[in-house]
Amino acid sequence: MSNVDSTNQLFDRRGFLRKSTLATLTTLLGTELVFADRLPRHYLPLAFDLLGGPPDPMADKHKDMIVLNDKPWNVDTPAHLLDDKVTPADRMFIRNNGLIPEKIDPETWTLTINGESVKGAKTYSLADLKKKFRPQTYQLVLECAGNGRAGYYPKTAGNQWNEGAVSCAEWTGVRLKDILADVGLKSDAVYIGYYGRDLHLSQDPKQAVISRGVPMHKALEDETIVAWAMNGKDIPLTHGAPLRLVIGGWPASVSGKWLHTISVRNKVHDGAKMTGKSYKVPINPVEPGVDPPEDKFKIIESMPVKSLITFPKTGTSIKTGQPIALRGHAWAGDRAVRKMEISLDFGATWQPAKLDAPRNRLAWQHWSAEVKPPRPGYYELWARATDDAGVAQPMVMPQWNPEGYCNNACHRIAVKVV
């Protein structure tokens, strides 16, 4: 979407500022926009220039990214764009539940740790975090729980992600457990919950957008960090600047963007998107199309084993007699990937792929392989990962669930040998 298109969305069909636009501007200014009813048609108040205008998440994205929704922004990444070992910002998927903040100031940004299970609330500036605690850098897989939703049958509601709602960037920040140790925890701490500055689609600043969390054992892992940098640079606004909670291996929804508060709870966190059926799957298998009552669901924790073919691109033509070099990534939530295999005969037989160790725990693992098609024709190349508990990807579709979560079926690409 161009900047012009983004600006035009601020006006109604008659050319006057939308009420939702005025509400957002009022919230950001912290005061009433006097005489707003007298604004000329197609006129943007100077405050928009001062605030930097509405953000355009696609301005710095690769042209082949797939926009699933722009209110809120949800953008899928084609598999071949994920070929980098470390995911660059312009190829990283976007999953939002609300509106991106239009103005942030790292100089005044703070992080507050509070909740029933801290000995006393404490607030840190960004400078405090960088000075007081030892910085850490990890490559961490973030995957939307709905990644692969488009592959379920019957179809489920929600954004129809293909395979690209996953990334493995390099994040720099401080361990959450070091911050919590500085604050002091009570013995009854069982969960954390985060709060960010994203705005609800209703434009009501008092209405929460998303506030999820994890049990204390996950919060206290070395790799759970409060990050201020991604791939060696400040986190882009679209991906949570200036502070983001980053928790690898679990649904990316627990890695809160635009982070300003972490609450330490004496119960399972009950923030927005923690109740109901959001980010939950049935406790027991259900018949496709069946939607059990809420008490029959459990919260998604570690994501399942999965892999991706990032080269070649599906649709590629290969010359007869030429071997096909393949590569990609594999990951397994809290676990590691133990084995990687490739098939060119629809899963009838499999051959091993070379599998590299992860850069660090909770990073994805790179793999490579070479296959030799026996004759000209159409082929599908399938990839299958097996984790260190012996659990392998299903060849076609895993157990159906009404929210369309955790589809870890084998990724496949189509090629022609000519």
XYZ file of C-alpha atoms in Angstrom:
418
model
C 0.000 0.000 0.000
C 1.354 3.426 -0.918
C 1.594 6.380 1.438
C -1.148 8.057 -0.606
C -3.482 5.093 -0.126
C -2.679 5.038 3.594
C -3.470 8.761 3.886
C -6.715 8.438 1.934
C -7.990 5.917 4.480
C -8.078 8.753 7.025
C -10.940 10.462 5.175
C -14.553 9.442 4.589
C -16.081 9.383 1.104
C -16.902 13.110 1.335
C -13.317 14.035 2.108
C -13.725 14.843 5.811
C -11.607 13.251 8.536
C -13.197 10.060 9.810
C -14.406 9.997 13.421
C -12.035 7.100 14.085
C -9.128 9.203 12.763
C -10.077 12.110 15.017
C -10.330 9.764 18.013
C -6.846 8.396 17.344
C -5.372 11.865 16.918
C -7.050 13.068 20.119
C -5.601 10.098 22.004
C -2.102 10.749 20.686
C -2.266 14.496 21.351
C -3.667 13.969 24.838
C -6.182 16.781 24.361
C -9.256 17.761 22.362
C -8.904 18.851 18.745
C -10.900 22.067 19.039
C -13.122 23.017 16.055
C -12.589 19.591 14.517
C -16.048 19.914 12.960
C -14.839 22.895 10.915
C -11.852 21.221 9.246
C -11.873 21.748 5.452
C -12.335 18.737 3.189
C -9.165 16.681 2.550
C -7.266 18.718 5.144
C -4.808 16.977 7.479
C -4.066 18.914 10.685
C -0.419 19.884 11.149
C -0.322 17.536 14.139
C -0.074 14.638 11.705
C 3.258 16.008 10.517
C 4.420 16.456 14.104
C 3.393 12.905 14.969
C 4.965 11.467 11.841
C 1.644 10.545 10.240
C 0.019 7.123 10.209
C 2.501 4.244 9.900
C 2.590 2.256 6.665
C 3.804 -1.253 7.576
C 4.333 -2.166 3.922
C 6.651 0.745 3.155
C 9.746 -1.280 4.102
C 8.494 -4.740 3.135
C 9.415 -6.878 0.146
C 7.041 -6.321 -2.784
C 6.017 -10.000 -2.850
C 4.695 -10.084 0.710
C 1.008 -11.064 0.874
C -1.410 -8.741 2.691
C -4.167 -10.815 4.309
C -5.720 -7.919 6.180
C -4.919 -4.244 6.730
C -7.213 -3.541 9.678
C -5.405 -4.844 11.632
C -2.314 -5.530 9.536
C -1.638 -9.218 8.889
C 0.955 -9.979 6.231
C 2.141 -13.424 5.087
C 5.588 -14.276 3.711
C 5.904 -16.585 0.677
C 8.132 -19.539 1.556
C 10.883 -18.650 -0.938
C 11.360 -15.261 0.755
C 12.361 -17.029 3.978
C 15.568 -18.457 2.488
C 17.868 -16.300 4.669
C 19.369 -18.024 7.693
C 18.373 -14.995 9.790
C 15.067 -13.440 8.752
C 15.505 -9.827 7.572
C 12.928 -7.234 8.617
C 11.582 -6.731 5.103
C 10.619 -10.420 4.893
C 9.201 -10.883 8.377
C 5.508 -11.622 8.678
C 3.204 -9.166 10.454
C 0.534 -10.376 12.871
C -1.375 -7.643 14.685
C -4.575 -7.658 16.718
C -4.942 -3.878 16.931
C -3.591 -0.666 15.439
C 0.120 0.108 15.378
C 1.040 3.041 17.655
C 1.603 6.147 15.557
C 4.116 7.766 17.888
C 6.736 6.321 20.190
C 9.568 8.026 22.029
C 12.365 5.698 23.193
C 13.777 8.475 25.383
C 10.679 8.506 27.608
C 9.603 4.873 27.212
C 9.355 2.829 30.405
C 8.803 -0.769 31.423
C 6.857 -1.410 34.636
C 6.911 -4.756 36.457
C 3.913 -5.172 38.738
C 1.259 -7.695 39.759
C 0.043 -9.639 42.776
C 3.218 -11.699 42.933
C 5.970 -9.066 43.016
C 7.367 -7.739 46.275
C 6.991 -4.200 44.963
C 6.290 -2.656 41.562
C 9.292 -1.205 39.756
C 9.688 0.930 36.621
C 12.714 1.055 34.300
C 13.590 3.383 31.471
C 15.118 1.960 28.324
C 18.459 3.414 29.449
C 18.060 1.685 32.844
C 17.582 -1.696 31.183
C 20.646 -1.270 28.997
C 22.840 -0.089 31.864
C 21.645 -2.248 34.763
C 21.474 -5.669 33.097
C 23.797 -7.690 30.897
C 22.576 -7.735 27.265
C 21.921 -11.038 25.533
C 21.493 -11.954 21.853
C 19.584 -14.976 20.567
C 18.141 -16.176 17.295
C 14.549 -17.102 18.143
C 11.720 -18.659 16.143
C 8.460 -16.719 16.326
C 5.535 -18.473 14.645
C 1.895 -17.454 14.626
C -0.251 -20.248 16.064
C -2.471 -19.864 12.989
C 0.381 -20.458 10.534
C -0.861 -22.987 7.962
C -4.540 -22.312 8.734
C -5.302 -22.221 5.001
C -4.449 -25.926 4.848
C -7.252 -27.110 7.120
C -10.419 -28.744 5.780
C -13.124 -27.877 6.525
C -11.990 -24.245 6.553
C -11.867 -22.401 9.867
C -12.366 -18.711 10.631
C -9.396 -16.350 10.894
C -6.603 -15.132 8.655
C -5.839 -17.794 6.068
C -2.094 -18.041 6.593
C -0.164 -20.288 4.228
C 3.354 -21.202 5.470
C 5.019 -17.849 6.035
C 3.793 -16.668 9.434
C 7.136 -17.653 10.915
C 10.525 -15.988 11.324
C 13.863 -16.433 13.025
C 15.456 -13.051 13.608
C 18.326 -12.193 15.939
C 17.020 -10.395 19.041
C 19.066 -8.400 21.548
C 17.897 -7.355 24.995
C 17.978 -8.504 28.606
C 16.744 -11.685 30.186
C 13.343 -11.284 31.778
C 14.482 -13.451 34.666
C 17.219 -10.903 35.493
C 14.661 -8.095 35.632
C 12.301 -10.177 37.775
C 15.146 -11.059 40.150
C 15.841 -7.344 40.571
C 12.169 -6.653 41.307
C 11.718 -9.617 43.652
C 9.086 -12.342 43.294
C 6.731 -13.810 45.854
C 6.507 -17.568 46.237
C 3.010 -17.676 44.715
C 4.086 -16.422 41.250
C 2.715 -18.775 38.576
C 2.293 -16.688 35.394
C 3.217 -13.446 33.672
C 1.114 -11.253 31.420
C 2.237 -8.418 29.146
C 0.632 -5.124 28.123
C 1.485 -3.136 24.981
C 0.640 0.253 23.477
C -1.270 -0.992 20.437
C -4.722 0.562 20.060
C -7.985 -1.363 19.851
C -9.740 -1.309 16.477
C -12.646 0.502 18.153
C -10.202 3.381 18.855
C -11.119 3.110 22.564
C -7.803 3.561 24.434
C -9.299 1.893 27.519
C -10.129 -1.324 25.682
C -7.354 -3.930 25.672
C -6.206 -5.335 22.340
C -4.180 -8.379 23.376
C -2.537 -9.205 26.698
C -1.189 -12.734 26.805
C 1.431 -14.503 28.880
C 3.229 -17.689 29.866
C 3.824 -19.784 33.010
C 6.785 -18.833 35.188
C 8.967 -21.723 34.013
C 8.849 -20.326 30.475
C 9.193 -16.716 31.629
C 12.374 -17.613 33.534
C 14.171 -19.372 30.678
C 17.463 -17.837 29.569
C 16.098 -17.198 26.080
C 13.041 -15.217 27.233
C 14.135 -11.618 26.756
C 12.905 -8.051 26.760
C 14.397 -6.900 23.452
C 15.211 -3.479 22.027
C 17.122 -4.599 18.908
C 16.433 -6.934 15.991
C 19.188 -8.048 13.637
C 21.579 -5.549 15.195
C 19.328 -2.505 14.734
C 16.519 -0.853 16.680
C 13.354 -2.951 16.404
C 11.186 -1.602 13.535
C 7.955 0.038 14.692
C 5.898 -2.615 12.909
C 7.596 -5.329 14.973
C 7.240 -3.759 18.401
C 9.641 -0.836 18.918
C 11.062 0.266 21.221
C 10.608 -2.788 23.510
C 9.269 -6.231 22.757
C 8.912 -9.335 24.876
C 10.417 -12.201 22.849
C 9.605 -15.788 23.816
C 10.764 -18.387 21.303
C 9.129 -21.742 20.598
C 5.613 -20.805 21.743
C 2.916 -18.993 19.725
C 4.258 -15.586 18.671
C 1.222 -14.004 20.361
C 3.022 -14.378 23.710
C 5.834 -12.129 22.422
C 4.156 -8.806 23.161
C 4.942 -5.782 20.981
C 5.234 -2.149 22.136
C 5.807 -3.514 25.635
C 5.243 -1.191 28.608
C 4.135 -3.484 31.466
C 4.672 -7.043 32.627
C 2.406 -8.247 35.404
C 3.474 -11.196 37.558
C 0.360 -13.145 38.470
C -0.644 -15.610 41.178
C -2.988 -17.280 38.668
C -3.135 -17.967 34.953
C -3.128 -14.561 33.266
C -6.636 -13.476 32.249
C -5.845 -10.660 29.807
C -7.333 -10.153 26.352
C -6.924 -13.231 24.112
C -6.191 -15.451 27.122
C -9.852 -16.287 27.744
C -12.435 -17.854 25.456
C -11.007 -20.070 22.710
C -8.246 -17.743 21.489
C -4.917 -19.556 21.072
C -6.406 -22.789 22.393
C -6.992 -26.262 20.955
C -9.360 -29.036 22.065
C -8.034 -31.197 24.898
C -9.222 -34.320 23.073
C -9.448 -34.960 19.296
C -12.675 -33.759 17.693
C -14.463 -34.606 14.472
C -13.772 -32.053 11.726
C -16.396 -29.325 11.850
C -17.213 -29.874 15.539
C -16.681 -26.995 17.993
C -16.609 -28.216 21.625
C -17.541 -25.985 24.594
C -14.901 -23.675 26.041
C -14.066 -25.909 29.007
C -12.880 -28.605 26.599
C -9.978 -26.458 25.329
C -6.384 -25.992 26.511
C -3.903 -23.144 25.988
C -1.329 -23.725 23.239
C 2.170 -23.865 24.662
C 5.141 -25.328 22.755
C 4.599 -25.243 18.983
C 4.800 -28.548 17.053
C 7.676 -29.804 14.891
C 7.694 -28.198 11.457
C 9.851 -27.512 8.405
C 9.903 -25.315 5.321
C 11.373 -25.598 1.831
C 12.781 -22.182 0.974
C 14.659 -23.132 -2.226
C 13.800 -23.697 -4.997
C 10.633 -21.685 -5.454
C 7.514 -23.693 -6.236
C 6.825 -23.689 -9.975
C 10.504 -23.875 -10.936
C 11.462 -25.759 -14.114
C 14.520 -28.047 -13.960
C 16.468 -29.474 -16.892
C 16.314 -33.251 -17.352
C 19.283 -35.042 -15.793
C 20.066 -32.165 -13.473
C 19.886 -32.868 -9.718
C 17.687 -30.551 -7.671
C 19.358 -28.840 -4.728
C 16.940 -28.067 -1.906
C 17.292 -26.163 1.344
C 15.164 -24.801 4.132
C 14.647 -24.609 7.870
C 13.158 -26.827 10.585
C 12.069 -26.119 14.174
C 10.186 -27.869 16.969
C 8.948 -25.443 19.610
C 10.735 -26.143 22.903
C 12.369 -29.214 21.399
C 15.116 -29.673 18.812
C 14.814 -31.299 15.380
C 16.584 -34.668 15.237
C 15.981 -35.760 11.631
C 15.073 -34.183 8.308
C 13.821 -36.085 5.243
C 12.775 -35.345 1.658
C 10.376 -37.220 -0.636
C 9.757 -36.832 -4.380
C 7.164 -39.632 -4.685
C 4.322 -38.230 -2.537
C 5.688 -39.688 0.690
C 6.034 -43.284 -0.499
C 9.782 -43.180 0.201
C 12.031 -40.724 2.014
C 15.712 -39.819 1.829
C 17.716 -38.094 4.576
C 18.697 -34.432 4.385
C 21.725 -32.792 5.955
C 20.583 -31.088 9.161
C 22.602 -28.399 10.953
C 22.543 -27.742 14.685
C 20.705 -24.594 15.807
C 22.657 -21.404 16.496
C 21.212 -21.531 20.000
C 18.275 -23.183 21.724
C 14.913 -22.152 20.171
C 16.508 -21.072 16.872
C 15.519 -22.871 13.703
C 17.845 -25.414 12.084
C 18.988 -25.188 8.489
C 18.853 -28.238 6.241
C 19.907 -29.099 2.692
C 19.420 -32.021 0.321
C 19.774 -33.104 -3.291
C 17.280 -35.214 -5.219
C 17.532 -36.746 -8.705
C 14.213 -37.033 -10.569
C 14.267 -40.228 -12.691
C 12.624 -38.717 -15.816
C 10.886 -35.578 -17.142
C 7.520 -34.642 -15.666
C 5.727 -33.011 -12.748
C 7.072 -33.609 -9.230
C 6.152 -32.560 -5.727
C 9.010 -32.296 -3.258
C 7.929 -32.888 0.338
C 9.867 -32.053 3.511
C 9.414 -33.829 6.838
C 11.057 -33.074 10.186
C 11.184 -35.305 13.268
C 11.878 -33.868 16.727
C 14.066 -35.248 19.500
C 11.066 -36.980 21.098
C 10.498 -38.949 17.887
C 7.440 -36.956 16.780
C 7.316 -36.412 13.004
C 5.280 -34.025 10.890
C 2.066 -35.521 9.495
C 2.200 -35.920 5.721
C -1.087 -34.199 4.926
C -3.067 -32.608 7.769
C -2.845 -32.916 11.552
C -5.820 -33.269 13.885
C -8.426 -30.681 12.878
C -9.350 -27.978 15.392
C -12.055 -25.285 15.152
C -9.636 -22.326 15.397
C -7.262 -23.618 12.720
C -4.159 -23.637 14.934
C -0.874 -25.588 14.770
C -1.043 -27.007 11.258
C 2.346 -28.688 10.891
C 1.690 -30.810 7.810
C 4.662 -31.457 5.521
C 5.525 -28.485 3.360
C 5.697 -29.243 -0.345
C 6.647 -27.476 -3.536
C 5.884 -28.299 -7.182
C 8.557 -28.445 -9.904
C 8.687 -29.535 -13.534
C 11.553 -31.501 -15.054
C 11.731 -30.642 -18.749
